PDB file of C-alpha atoms in Angstrom:
ATOM      1  CA  MET P  10     -31.125  38.480  29.843  1.00  0.00           C
ATOM      2  CA  ASP P  11     -31.999  39.770  26.705  1.00  0.00           C
ATOM      3  CA  LEU P  12     -29.020  41.909  25.004  1.00  0.00           C
ATOM      4  CA  SER P  13     -29.145  43.993  21.961  1.00  0.00           C
ATOM      5  CA  PHE P  14     -26.480  46.418  20.134  1.00  0.00           C
ATOM      6  CA  THR P  15     -27.035  49.702  18.349  1.00  0.00           C
ATOM      7  CA  HIS P  16     -24.329  50.973  15.814  1.00  0.00           C
ATOM      8  CA  LEU P  17     -24.716  54.858  15.844  1.00  0.00           C
ATOM      9  CA  PRO P  18     -23.765  57.345  13.068  1.00  0.00           C
ATOM     10  CA  ASP P  19     -20.751  58.311  14.722  1.00  0.00           C
ATOM     11  CA  GLY P  20     -19.506  54.729  14.938  1.00  0.00           C
ATOM     12  CA  VAL P  21     -20.266  54.232  18.796  1.00  0.00           C
ATOM     13  CA  ILE P  22     -21.701  51.086  19.643  1.00  0.00           C
ATOM     14  CA  GLU P  23     -24.414  51.114  22.480  1.00  0.00           C
ATOM     15  CA  ILE P  24     -25.805  48.359  24.410  1.00  0.00           C
ATOM     16  CA  SER P  25     -29.572  47.912  25.586  1.00  0.00           C
ATOM     17  CA  VAL P  26     -30.061  45.346  28.651  1.00  0.00           C
ATOM     18  CA  GLY P  27     -33.647  44.210  28.632  1.00  0.00           C
ATOM     19  CA  ARG P  28     -35.754  47.296  27.690  1.00  0.00           C
ATOM     20  CA  SER P  29     -33.957  49.939  25.644  1.00  0.00           C
ATOM     21  CA  ASP P  30     -35.407  52.550  27.792  1.00  0.00           C
ATOM     22  CA  GLY P  31     -34.376  50.748  31.099  1.00  0.00           C
ATOM     23  CA  LEU P  32     -32.126  52.331  33.830  1.00  0.00           C
ATOM     24  CA  PHE P  33     -29.743  49.156  32.949  1.00  0.00           C
ATOM     25  CA  THR P  34     -29.589  50.407  29.594  1.00  0.00           C
ATOM     26  CA  MET P  35     -29.116  54.222  30.473  1.00  0.00           C
ATOM     27  CA  ALA P  36     -26.551  53.385  33.324  1.00  0.00           C
ATOM     28  CA  MET P  37     -24.240  50.605  31.070  1.00  0.00           C
ATOM     29  CA  ASN P  38     -23.887  53.806  27.969  1.00  0.00           C
ATOM     30  CA  ASP P  39     -23.565  56.578  30.733  1.00  0.00           C
ATOM     31  CA  SER P  40     -21.229  54.674  33.114  1.00  0.00           C
ATOM     32  CA  VAL P  41     -19.230  52.059  30.576  1.00  0.00           C
ATOM     33  CA  SER P  42     -19.431  53.368  27.201  1.00  0.00           C
ATOM     34  CA  SER P  43     -17.133  51.691  23.872  1.00  0.00           C
ATOM     35  CA  ARG P  44     -15.643  55.240  22.945  1.00  0.00           C
ATOM     36  CA  ALA P  45     -11.610  56.149  23.726  1.00  0.00           C
ATOM     37  CA  PRO P  46     -11.218  57.680  26.730  1.00  0.00           C
ATOM     38  CA  ARG P  47     -10.776  61.795  26.055  1.00  0.00           C
ATOM     39  CA  GLY P  48      -7.214  62.637  24.676  1.00  0.00           C
ATOM     40  CA  SER P  49      -6.480  58.869  23.047  1.00  0.00           C
ATOM     41  CA  ALA P  50      -4.321  58.795  20.598  1.00  0.00           C
ATOM     42  CA  THR P  51      -6.507  56.408  18.957  1.00  0.00           C
ATOM     43  CA  PRO P  52      -9.802  58.128  18.653  1.00  0.00           C
ATOM     44  CA  GLY P  53     -12.942  56.182  18.100  1.00  0.00           C
ATOM     45  CA  LEU P  54     -14.175  52.638  19.363  1.00  0.00           C
ATOM     46  CA  SER P  55     -12.328  51.146  22.136  1.00  0.00           C
ATOM     47  CA  THR P  56     -12.550  48.435  24.814  1.00  0.00           C
ATOM     48  CA  TYR P  57     -10.782  50.973  27.687  1.00  0.00           C
ATOM     49  CA  TRP P  58     -14.301  51.375  29.421  1.00  0.00           C
ATOM     50  CA  ILE P  59     -15.594  48.003  29.173  1.00  0.00           C
ATOM     51  CA  ASP P  60     -12.329  46.572  30.285  1.00  0.00           C
ATOM     52  CA  ARG P  61     -12.027  49.081  32.959  1.00  0.00           C
ATOM     53  CA  VAL P  62     -15.649  48.769  34.292  1.00  0.00           C
ATOM     54  CA  GLU P  63     -15.158  44.812  34.011  1.00  0.00           C
ATOM     55  CA  ALA P  64     -11.622  44.829  36.259  1.00  0.00           C
ATOM     56  CA  ALA P  65     -13.494  47.333  38.862  1.00  0.00           C
ATOM     57  CA  ALA P  66     -16.717  45.272  39.077  1.00  0.00           C
ATOM     58  CA  GLN P  67     -14.280  42.440  39.967  1.00  0.00           C
ATOM     59  CA  SER P  68     -12.301  44.385  42.456  1.00  0.00           C
ATOM     60  CA  ALA P  69     -15.665  45.259  44.220  1.00  0.00           C
ATOM     61  CA  ARG P  70     -16.786  41.433  44.272  1.00  0.00           C
ATOM     62  CA  GLU P  71     -13.498  40.802  45.901  1.00  0.00           C
ATOM     63  CA  HIS P  72     -13.486  42.927  48.536  1.00  0.00           C
ATOM     64  CA  ARG P  73     -17.051  43.057  49.075  1.00  0.00           C
ATOM     65  CA  SER P  74     -17.506  46.416  48.154  1.00  0.00           C
ATOM     66  CA  ALA P  75     -20.766  48.571  47.980  1.00  0.00           C
ATOM     67  CA  GLU P  76     -19.445  51.485  46.707  1.00  0.00           C
ATOM     68  CA  PRO P  77     -19.607  52.406  42.972  1.00  0.00           C
ATOM     69  CA  PHE P  78     -17.446  51.115  40.912  1.00  0.00           C
ATOM     70  CA  ALA P  79     -18.339  52.743  37.723  1.00  0.00           C
ATOM     71  CA  SER P  80     -20.310  56.177  37.420  1.00  0.00           C
ATOM     72  CA  GLY P  81     -21.499  58.142  34.621  1.00  0.00           C
ATOM     73  CA  ASN P  82     -23.231  61.900  34.155  1.00  0.00           C
ATOM     74  CA  VAL P  83     -26.325  60.864  36.241  1.00  0.00           C
ATOM     75  CA  THR P  84     -26.050  56.913  36.606  1.00  0.00           C
ATOM     76  CA  TYR P  85     -23.522  54.483  38.509  1.00  0.00           C
ATOM     77  CA  LEU P  86     -23.252  50.851  39.205  1.00  0.00           C
ATOM     78  CA  ARG P  87     -22.351  48.756  42.364  1.00  0.00           C
ATOM     79  CA  LEU P  88     -22.320  45.636  43.874  1.00  0.00           C
ATOM     80  CA  ASP P  89     -25.339  44.478  46.386  1.00  0.00           C
ATOM     81  CA  GLY P  90     -23.861  40.713  47.304  1.00  0.00           C
ATOM     82  CA  ASP P  91     -24.026  38.985  44.024  1.00  0.00           C
ATOM     83  CA  GLU P  92     -26.016  41.565  42.433  1.00  0.00           C
ATOM     84  CA  VAL P  93     -25.156  44.726  40.078  1.00  0.00           C
ATOM     85  CA  ILE P  94     -27.267  47.582  40.973  1.00  0.00           C
ATOM     86  CA  ALA P  95     -27.927  50.468  38.232  1.00  0.00           C
ATOM     87  CA  ALA P  96     -28.952  53.455  39.861  1.00  0.00           C
ATOM     88  CA  PHE P  97     -29.468  57.125  39.651  1.00  0.00           C
ATOM     89  CA  ASP P  98     -26.977  59.460  41.221  1.00  0.00           C
ATOM     90  CA  PHE P  99     -29.995  61.809  42.192  1.00  0.00           C
ATOM     91  CA  ASP P 100     -31.898  58.899  43.914  1.00  0.00           C
ATOM     92  CA  PRO P 101     -30.216  57.972  47.014  1.00  0.00           C
ATOM     93  CA  ALA P 102     -32.666  55.677  48.534  1.00  0.00           C
ATOM     94  CA  GLU P 103     -32.302  53.940  44.901  1.00  0.00           C
ATOM     95  CA  ILE P 104     -36.227  53.706  44.692  1.00  0.00           C
ATOM     96  CA  ASP P 105     -35.773  53.312  40.664  1.00  0.00           C
ATOM     97  CA  ALA P 106     -32.867  51.019  40.776  1.00  0.00           C
ATOM     98  CA  GLU P 107     -32.492  47.827  38.528  1.00  0.00           C
ATOM     99  CA  SER P 108     -30.822  45.048  39.517  1.00  0.00           C
ATOM    100  CA  MET P 109     -29.165  41.892  37.393  1.00  0.00           C
ATOM    101  CA  PRO P 110     -26.527  38.826  38.674  1.00  0.00           C
ATOM    102  CA  MET P 111     -23.277  39.882  38.351  1.00  0.00           C
ATOM    103  CA  GLU P 112     -22.506  36.864  36.259  1.00  0.00           C
ATOM    104  CA  SER P 113     -24.982  38.344  33.722  1.00  0.00           C
ATOM    105  CA  PHE P 114     -23.738  41.751  34.119  1.00  0.00           C
ATOM    106  CA  LEU P 115     -19.965  39.977  33.157  1.00  0.00           C
ATOM    107  CA  ARG P 116     -21.423  38.390  30.148  1.00  0.00           C
ATOM    108  CA  ALA P 117     -22.988  41.618  28.587  1.00  0.00           C
ATOM    109  CA  LEU P 118     -19.565  43.247  29.195  1.00  0.00           C
ATOM    110  CA  ARG P 119     -17.794  40.546  27.504  1.00  0.00           C
ATOM    111  CA  GLU P 120     -20.104  40.380  24.146  1.00  0.00           C
ATOM    112  CA  TRP P 121     -20.168  44.245  24.295  1.00  0.00           C
ATOM    113  CA  ARG P 122     -16.237  44.292  24.050  1.00  0.00           C
ATOM    114  CA  GLY P 123     -16.717  41.663  21.437  1.00  0.00           C
ATOM    115  CA  ARG P 124     -18.963  43.616  19.134  1.00  0.00           C
ATOM    116  CA  VAL P 125     -16.808  46.255  19.821  1.00  0.00           C
ATOM    117  CA  ILE P 126     -13.530  44.164  18.569  1.00  0.00           C
ATOM    118  CA  GLU P 127     -15.459  42.866  15.311  1.00  0.00           C
ATOM    119  CA  ALA P 128     -16.501  46.543  14.336  1.00  0.00           C
TER     120      ALA P 128
END
């Protein structure tokens, strides 16, 4: 799995998973984020959403849930067996969906988390 990270001018760190214009890249930045939650006492970079999505993905795996465990403005992430599916909200048949193994997804989150902590 090819990962890269971009530091935006506002300080946010975005992740690219495979293709920079791919659905997984869009879904990760839409549904996860390295921004602090709205109303946070310490705005700026935060691992809050990364940690929350990692815990939700682990819980979905434990409960064998195929329901979305993270969603953004137009995307969601869910499990299908041992695969994480990235899909658009407006594509109920998931025709344009992409998938990756759960372990690869978790490694990507952990590397992203490390980049946020380093910054």
